[in-house]
Amino acid sequence: MSKISSLEQAVQTYGVEHWGAGYFGINKYGNLIVRPTKNDVRSADVKLIVDHLISRQRLKPPVLLRFPQIIASQIRELYLSFSSAIREFDYRGAHLAVYPLKVNPRRDVVEAFLQEGRKYGYGLEVGSKAELYAALAFEQTSDSLLVCNGFKDETFIEMAFAAAALGKNVFVVIEKLNELYTFLRVAETARYKPHLGVRVKLYSRGSGRWEKSGGETAKFGLTTTETLEVIKLIKHHRLIDSLKMLHCHIGSQITDIKRIKNAIKEAARVYAKMRKLGVEIEYLNVGGGMSVDYDGSKTSFESSANYTMQEFANDVVYTVSSICADENVPEPIIVTESGRILTAYHAMVVVNVQDEIETVIDEIAPGEVDEDDPQVVLELRDLRDNITSKNYREYYHDALEHKEELVTLFSLGYIDLEDRAKGEVLFWQIIEKVEQFARQSRFFHEEFDDLRKLLAAKYLCNFSVFRSAPDAWALDHLFPIMPIHKLDEPPTEFATLVDLTCDSDGIIDKFVDLKEVKEVLEVHPFSREPYYLAILLVGAYQEAMGNYHNLFGALNEAHIIIDTDGDFHVQKIIPGHSLGDVLTLARYDRNFLLEGFERNLAMAVKRDRLSEDESMLLRQYYEATVNKYTYLD
Ligand SMILES: *Cc1c(COP(=O)(O)O)cnc(C)c1O
């Protein structure tokens, strides 16, 4: 295959143009590139970035690459989408966004959000005390919002009052009746008060994996009766002027735009009816949930989205506008809390393939099979020698049966280890031929799908699924994965990816595809040369949800800015966790470790296993090793 057609083939194989949203592509050198804005002429070559980090910055893989410009680009798109919808539908309200810290609470990410979002008056959303505590330290523009969701105790609510004292435009959204009692208690002695909001349960549900965040049985929000009671109580305390926001959120990654429209319709009606009760709600907060098209299929499949940001904005603005017209109430300021769509694209994890775990044993030459060998071995040999493109389907089933028989005979003690080995080698040789014939045939029968998986290589990758792509493990969530180089050479192998953890769940065997879910990934043959794969679109949720299974820690991290001339520069380097760092998280402080090691050393010296000198060297070694990276060198 020529280099050009290989490049085109790679674009197809990995679906870059489908899920890449204009941020990713492949250059003529066969490397993955990143663009700072959609379809920008500027781009940076990911392989060159990784080479630079390794040789110049001595930063070892695996690395997390962050592209803050992509966060800014997504925010701009959000702003432009809503501006355009507001103009198109002559909407007299406005739109404001808040960034939910839960999606990615990393300081650098929140700072990147505020740096761009500040231009449009965008603010923050918090759902816990720790998130609010962090938000109190950020500078926001005066009209931007600070929305407090989630279950709240007295401290949480007091902190919201502190935010109000600072002059922040803060909203305490009541999720439970007792939060209101606490609010009223704190309000008695406070000079500055936050605004109030109510979160209502909608009957409408989202779609996709987080469907149960909506509906009557949702975990959050007030029922209709509770909402009325809250209003009554607030009126009674003469605080009704503070109740300014109506909030709903029907879940994350809502893949189907119809569900969004239905929810907005219902929420807008609730807004209108509250207005008619004399509650002057100004902000209609429609929550988050904008879906990321991880597989590029543009469908309502759980890893996809059947709409764009513009369509989302149009539908929200149009629906709110038409219901307000119908009910003859003022058009509110629409607040959105979408986080996933803003941050998913900006981060990727680059891992090196460390090794290939051989699953097949076909490379061991079978010992001569002779007529004294057990019948089952002879039959497998005959299948191997006589298989053709005409009989391979039948022979495949025969081979499966003989393989069963082989193991049964072995378990019963009728054949020995050598016979079993011969039989297994012959079996794999047959399977390989079956796969070749199946591939050549015009119809790839479904019965051979498993075969491809059976024959797939296992690439041992230098990372932990649990740390870097936890949703792939917990939810079978799909992330685009592809080599960052060699894309001008055809990928001739199929592989699943296994991680470093001693956990059989530490594997990725589901990959994005336009029509289905692939169970194997097209890869290049593994040699001893460095081979890098990128796991893309991991900027939302993965970092905070990632865990320390097997004590694999945070990755080395680099923040990359793509310059005007197409060059890149490294804005920031953040070293990943060392052995000492992850051990501290499990409550092994350094003194405990060192003192414990020293005690063991002293014992070894006492028993004359080690000399004093040896013991000193070993101590130095132990002390220095605490700074090593948790991943393979
Ligand atoms: C999680 C959450 C969000 C963010 O949802 P995305 O799917 O990331 O857009 C917004 N609002 C609330 C209340 C949430 O709990």
XYZ file of C-alpha atoms in Angstrom, residues 177 222-231:
11
model
C -36.572 20.848 52.715
C -38.120 18.487 45.198
C -41.447 16.956 44.252
C -44.256 19.276 43.221
C -45.752 19.237 46.726
C -42.369 19.941 48.319
C -41.753 22.787 45.885
C -45.023 24.417 46.883
C -44.178 23.968 50.542
C -40.743 25.541 50.055
C -42.344 28.528 48.358
